[in-house]
Coordinates of C-alpha atoms and ligand atoms in Angstrom, one line a residue:
M15 CA -41.1 105.6 -67.0
N16 CA -42.2 108.9 -65.5
D17 CA -41.1 110.5 -62.2
S18 CA -44.0 109.5 -60.0
L19 CA -43.6 105.9 -61.2
D20 CA -39.9 106.0 -60.4
L21 CA -40.7 107.2 -57.0
S22 CA -43.3 104.5 -56.4
I23 CA -40.8 101.9 -57.5
E24 CA -38.2 103.3 -55.0
K25 CA -40.7 103.2 -52.2
A26 CA -41.7 99.6 -53.1
I27 CA -38.1 98.5 -53.0
S28 CA -37.5 100.0 -49.6
L29 CA -40.6 98.3 -48.4
I30 CA -39.5 95.0 -49.8
K31 CA -36.1 95.5 -48.0
E32 CA -37.6 96.1 -44.6
S33 CA -40.3 93.4 -44.8
S34 CA -39.7 89.8 -43.8
N35 CA -43.0 87.9 -44.3
I36 CA -43.6 88.5 -48.0
Y37 CA -46.2 86.9 -50.3
I38 CA -46.5 87.3 -54.0
A39 CA -49.6 85.9 -55.6
S40 CA -50.8 85.0 -59.0
H41 CA -54.4 85.9 -60.1
V42 CA -57.1 83.5 -60.9
Q43 CA -56.7 81.9 -64.3
P44 CA -53.2 83.2 -64.6
D45 CA -51.7 84.0 -68.0
G46 CA -48.1 84.2 -69.3
D47 CA -47.7 87.8 -68.1
N48 CA -48.9 86.9 -64.6
I49 CA -46.9 83.7 -64.2
G50 CA -43.7 85.2 -65.8
S51 CA -44.0 88.4 -63.7
I52 CA -44.5 86.6 -60.3
L53 CA -41.6 84.2 -60.9
A54 CA -39.2 87.0 -62.1
L55 CA -40.0 89.2 -59.2
G56 CA -39.9 86.3 -56.7
M57 CA -36.5 85.2 -58.0
A58 CA -35.2 88.8 -57.9
I59 CA -36.3 89.2 -54.2
K60 CA -34.6 85.9 -53.3
K61 CA -31.4 87.3 -54.9
M62 CA -31.6 90.1 -52.3
N63 CA -31.4 87.3 -49.7
K64 CA -35.0 87.8 -48.7
D65 CA -37.4 85.0 -48.2
V66 CA -40.6 85.3 -50.3
N67 CA -43.5 83.0 -50.8
I68 CA -45.1 82.7 -54.2
L69 CA -48.7 81.8 -53.7
K70 CA -50.6 79.6 -56.1
V71 CA -54.3 80.6 -56.4
D72 CA -55.1 78.6 -59.5
E73 CA -53.5 75.9 -61.7
V74 CA -50.5 77.0 -63.7
P75 CA -51.5 76.4 -67.4
S76 CA -49.4 73.7 -69.1
D77 CA -48.0 76.4 -71.5
Y78 CA -46.0 77.9 -68.7
R79 CA -44.8 74.9 -66.8
F80 CA -41.5 75.0 -68.7
L81 CA -40.5 78.2 -66.9
P82 CA -37.5 78.0 -64.6
N83 CA -38.4 77.7 -60.9
V84 CA -42.1 77.3 -61.6
E85 CA -42.2 74.8 -58.7
L86 CA -41.8 77.9 -56.4
I87 CA -45.4 78.7 -57.0
K88 CA -47.0 76.8 -54.2
E89 CA -50.1 76.5 -52.0
Y90 CA -49.9 78.1 -48.6
E91 CA -52.1 78.1 -45.5
I92 CA -53.5 81.5 -44.7
P93 CA -51.0 82.8 -42.2
S94 CA -52.0 84.9 -39.1
T95 CA -49.9 87.8 -40.3
V96 CA -48.4 89.0 -43.5
D97 CA -45.9 91.9 -43.7
L98 CA -46.1 92.6 -47.4
F99 CA -48.3 91.3 -50.2
I100 CA -47.4 91.9 -53.8
A101 CA -50.0 91.7 -56.5
L102 CA -49.0 91.6 -60.1
D103 CA -51.1 92.0 -63.2
S104 CA -54.3 92.2 -61.2
S105 CA -56.7 95.1 -61.8
D106 CA -58.6 94.6 -58.5
M107 CA -58.6 92.5 -55.4
N108 CA -61.2 90.1 -56.6
R109 CA -58.8 89.0 -59.4
L110 CA -56.6 87.6 -56.6
G111 CA -59.1 84.8 -55.7
L112 CA -57.7 83.1 -52.6
G113 CA -54.9 85.6 -52.6
K114 CA -57.3 88.2 -51.4
E115 CA -57.4 86.5 -48.0
F116 CA -53.6 87.0 -47.8
A117 CA -53.8 90.6 -49.0
L118 CA -56.4 91.5 -46.4
K119 CA -54.1 90.2 -43.7
A120 CA -51.2 92.2 -45.1
E121 CA -49.6 95.2 -43.3
K122 CA -48.8 96.7 -46.7
I123 CA -49.7 95.9 -50.3
I124 CA -47.7 96.6 -53.4
N125 CA -49.9 96.7 -56.6
I126 CA -48.0 96.4 -59.9
D127 CA -50.1 96.4 -63.0
H128 CA -50.7 97.8 -66.5
H129 CA -54.5 97.6 -66.8
I130 CA -56.1 101.0 -67.3
T131 CA -59.0 99.7 -65.2
N132 CA -56.7 99.1 -62.1
D133 CA -58.5 100.5 -59.0
K134 CA -55.2 101.2 -57.1
F135 CA -56.0 98.9 -54.1
G136 CA -52.4 98.9 -53.0
D137 CA -50.6 101.1 -50.4
I138 CA -48.0 101.5 -53.2
N139 CA -49.4 101.4 -56.7
I140 CA -47.0 101.0 -59.6
I141 CA -49.5 101.3 -62.5
S142 CA -48.3 102.0 -66.1
D143 CA -51.1 101.5 -68.6
S144 CA -48.7 102.4 -71.4
S145 CA -46.7 99.2 -70.7
G146 CA -47.4 96.3 -72.9
A147 CA -47.1 93.8 -70.1
T148 CA -46.7 93.8 -66.3
G149 CA -43.5 92.1 -67.1
E150 CA -42.1 95.4 -68.5
I151 CA -42.8 97.1 -65.3
V152 CA -41.3 94.3 -63.3
Y153 CA -38.2 94.6 -65.4
Q154 CA -37.9 98.3 -64.4
V155 CA -38.4 97.3 -60.7
I156 CA -35.7 94.6 -60.8
K157 CA -33.3 97.0 -62.6
K158 CA -33.8 99.5 -59.7
M159 CA -33.3 96.7 -57.1
N160 CA -29.7 96.4 -58.5
V161 CA -30.2 92.7 -58.8
D162 CA -28.4 90.9 -61.7
I163 CA -31.0 89.8 -64.3
D164 CA -29.9 86.2 -65.0
R165 CA -31.2 83.9 -67.7
Y166 CA -33.9 82.5 -65.5
I167 CA -35.3 85.9 -64.7
A168 CA -34.9 86.9 -68.3
T169 CA -36.8 83.8 -69.6
C170 CA -39.7 84.6 -67.3
L171 CA -39.8 88.3 -68.3
Y172 CA -39.5 87.5 -72.0
T173 CA -42.5 85.1 -71.6
A174 CA -44.5 87.7 -69.8
I175 CA -43.9 90.3 -72.4
S176 CA -44.1 88.1 -75.5
T177 CA -47.5 86.6 -74.4
D178 CA -49.1 89.9 -73.5
T179 CA -48.1 91.7 -76.7
G180 CA -49.2 88.8 -79.0
S181 CA -45.6 88.1 -79.8
F182 CA -44.9 91.8 -80.2
M183 CA -47.7 92.2 -82.8
Y184 CA -50.3 94.1 -80.7
S185 CA -50.4 97.9 -80.6
N186 CA -49.3 97.8 -76.9
T187 CA -45.9 96.9 -78.2
T188 CA -43.7 100.0 -77.9
Y189 CA -40.1 101.2 -78.4
S190 CA -39.4 100.4 -74.8
T191 CA -40.9 96.9 -75.1
H192 CA -38.3 96.2 -77.7
M193 CA -35.5 97.9 -75.7
I194 CA -36.4 95.7 -72.7
I195 CA -36.4 92.6 -74.9
A196 CA -33.0 93.5 -76.3
E197 CA -31.7 93.8 -72.8
L198 CA -33.1 90.4 -71.9
M199 CA -31.6 88.9 -74.9
K200 CA -28.1 90.1 -73.8
T201 CA -28.3 87.5 -71.0
G202 CA -28.1 84.7 -73.6
I203 CA -31.6 83.3 -73.2
D204 CA -32.7 80.7 -75.8
I205 CA -35.4 82.6 -77.7
N206 CA -36.1 79.6 -80.0
D207 CA -36.5 77.3 -77.1
I208 CA -38.9 79.7 -75.3
N209 CA -40.9 80.2 -78.5
V210 CA -41.2 76.4 -79.1
N211 CA -42.4 76.0 -75.6
L212 CA -44.9 78.9 -75.8
Y213 CA -46.2 78.6 -79.3
Q214 CA -45.2 75.3 -80.9
S215 CA -46.3 72.9 -78.2
R216 CA -50.1 72.6 -78.7
S217 CA -51.4 69.3 -77.4
I218 CA -53.5 67.1 -79.7
E219 CA -56.5 67.5 -77.3
R220 CA -56.3 71.3 -77.7
T221 CA -56.0 70.9 -81.4
R222 CA -59.1 68.7 -81.6
L223 CA -61.1 71.2 -79.4
F224 CA -59.9 73.9 -81.7
I225 CA -61.2 72.1 -84.8
N226 CA -64.4 71.3 -83.0
S227 CA -65.1 74.9 -82.0
L228 CA -64.5 76.2 -85.5
N229 CA -67.4 74.0 -86.6
N230 CA -69.8 76.3 -84.8
L231 CA -68.4 79.6 -86.1
E232 CA -71.0 82.2 -87.0
L233 CA -70.4 85.4 -88.8
H234 CA -72.6 88.4 -88.4
L235 CA -72.8 92.0 -89.7
D236 CA -71.3 91.2 -93.1
G237 CA -68.6 89.0 -91.5
K238 CA -67.4 91.8 -89.2
I239 CA -68.3 89.8 -86.1
G240 CA -67.1 86.2 -85.7
I241 CA -68.4 84.2 -82.8
V242 CA -67.7 80.7 -81.5
Y243 CA -68.4 78.8 -78.4
V244 CA -67.0 75.9 -76.3
T245 CA -69.3 73.9 -74.1
Q246 CA -68.5 71.6 -71.2
E247 CA -69.6 68.8 -73.4
M248 CA -67.1 69.8 -76.0
L249 CA -64.3 69.8 -73.4
R250 CA -65.3 66.3 -72.3
A251 CA -65.6 65.0 -75.8
N252 CA -62.1 66.2 -76.6
N253 CA -60.5 65.4 -73.2
A254 CA -59.6 69.1 -73.0
K255 CA -59.5 71.7 -70.3
L256 CA -60.7 75.3 -70.2
E257 CA -57.2 76.5 -70.7
D258 CA -57.2 74.6 -74.0
T259 CA -59.5 77.3 -75.5
E260 CA -56.3 79.5 -75.7
G261 CA -55.7 80.7 -79.3
I262 CA -59.3 80.1 -80.5
V263 CA -60.5 83.7 -80.3
S264 CA -57.4 85.2 -81.9
F265 CA -57.8 82.7 -84.8
I266 CA -61.3 84.0 -85.4
R267 CA -60.0 87.6 -85.2
D268 CA -57.5 86.8 -87.9
I269 CA -60.3 86.1 -90.5
D270 CA -60.0 88.9 -93.1
S271 CA -63.5 90.3 -92.7
V272 CA -63.6 90.0 -88.9
E273 CA -63.3 93.2 -86.8
V274 CA -64.5 91.7 -83.5
A275 CA -64.1 88.1 -82.5
C276 CA -65.9 86.6 -79.6
L277 CA -65.4 83.3 -77.8
L278 CA -68.0 82.0 -75.3
K279 CA -66.9 79.4 -72.8
E280 CA -69.5 77.6 -70.8
I281 CA -68.2 77.3 -67.2
K282 CA -71.5 76.0 -65.7
E283 CA -75.1 75.9 -67.0
D284 CA -75.6 79.5 -66.0
E285 CA -72.1 80.9 -66.2
V286 CA -70.3 81.9 -69.4
K287 CA -66.9 83.4 -69.8
V288 CA -66.5 85.7 -72.8
S289 CA -63.3 86.6 -74.5
L290 CA -63.3 89.5 -77.0
R291 CA -60.7 90.6 -79.5
S292 CA -60.8 93.4 -82.0
K293 CA -58.6 94.4 -84.9
R294 CA -58.9 98.1 -85.5
N295 CA -61.4 100.7 -84.1
I296 CA -63.8 98.8 -81.8
D297 CA -63.0 99.1 -78.1
V298 CA -63.8 95.7 -76.7
A299 CA -63.0 96.8 -73.1
K300 CA -66.0 99.1 -73.4
I301 CA -68.2 96.1 -74.4
S302 CA -66.9 93.9 -71.6
S303 CA -67.4 96.7 -69.0
R304 CA -71.2 96.4 -69.6
Y305 CA -70.9 93.0 -67.9
N306 CA -68.4 94.3 -65.2
G307 CA -65.5 92.8 -67.1
G308 CA -62.2 94.4 -68.0
G309 CA -59.3 94.4 -70.3
H310 CA -57.8 96.5 -73.1
M311 CA -59.1 98.1 -76.2
R312 CA -58.3 95.1 -78.4
A313 CA -58.4 92.3 -75.9
A314 CA -61.0 92.0 -73.1
G315 CA -63.2 89.6 -71.2
C316 CA -66.1 89.2 -68.9
T317 CA -68.5 86.8 -67.3
I318 CA -72.2 86.5 -68.1
N319 CA -74.5 84.6 -65.7
A320 CA -76.8 83.0 -68.3
T321 CA -77.0 80.0 -70.5
I322 CA -74.6 79.9 -73.4
E323 CA -77.5 80.7 -75.8
E324 CA -78.7 83.6 -73.8
A325 CA -75.1 84.9 -73.3
K326 CA -74.6 84.7 -77.1
M327 CA -77.7 86.7 -77.9
S328 CA -76.8 89.3 -75.3
I329 CA -73.1 89.8 -76.2
L330 CA -73.9 89.7 -80.0
N331 CA -76.4 92.6 -79.4
E332 CA -73.7 94.6 -77.5
I333 CA -71.1 94.0 -80.2
E334 CA -73.5 95.1 -82.9
M335 CA -74.3 98.3 -81.0
A336 CA -70.6 99.0 -80.9
F337 CA -70.5 99.3 -84.7
R338 CA -73.2 101.9 -84.8
Ligands
MN414 MN1 -50.9 91.5 -68.4

């Protein structure tokens, strides 16, 4: 943590202390880092005897419903005033979905994130793109708040960090990632139980969708590009939800010849969500930025307004160009 970041954290804590009507919000299609971070910070603020509302802007994926106090994530009516709005793991205001309405009402916004593409929409921006997860930054914030990190908070932070670092395998995993995890483990959290919940609890519907999607796997450029798709019809046939596509793209990436893996998810007839993963030198964030998407060098995503066939042709072309 550098000096200016430390200073922003201190400013944020004073702001939290002097605010009373505080909202923390998830982003749309929340992931483990997002859910873990909002819960951990929410619990920590409550420990300061402050009231805080944790706003649900989208369904909490079933993977994370085991987290302690997950029921604190609730829907709220848009209030007439908001003192303080805290955004976590959101690179821009549009990521907030309904939360944007709350943010626009807010006197002050604190923006805590680790995406290099963050546009610093907050009054206080705590952005560290060298952090593997927003959860790592939240850990630093809670430490400075002088709040005791209990097992509940530690479970949420562990989940945030583990999920965003690919179980500590991605290159965003650093020395300080492991130092933070070591500190969290001191609280006596049950690592096996968390890992069973996160990684060994796949539903049969998700498993069937997984098998189904592998059937349409295509390899291009001597097997360096692997591409699969999931249509609405496939979701229906397997009684699965969009969140059940989790894990497909990384499975494709793990094929020995594959350098870039791509998953196309049909949202509507003319709307396709794209997930990209890379293994070594290809920067998939660059590819996704051509479609106004975002992400990291080895994990990124975007939306293409086209049919799934058109989207596939387009993204395949962009990926191939990246190899030139
Ligand atoms: Mn994240």
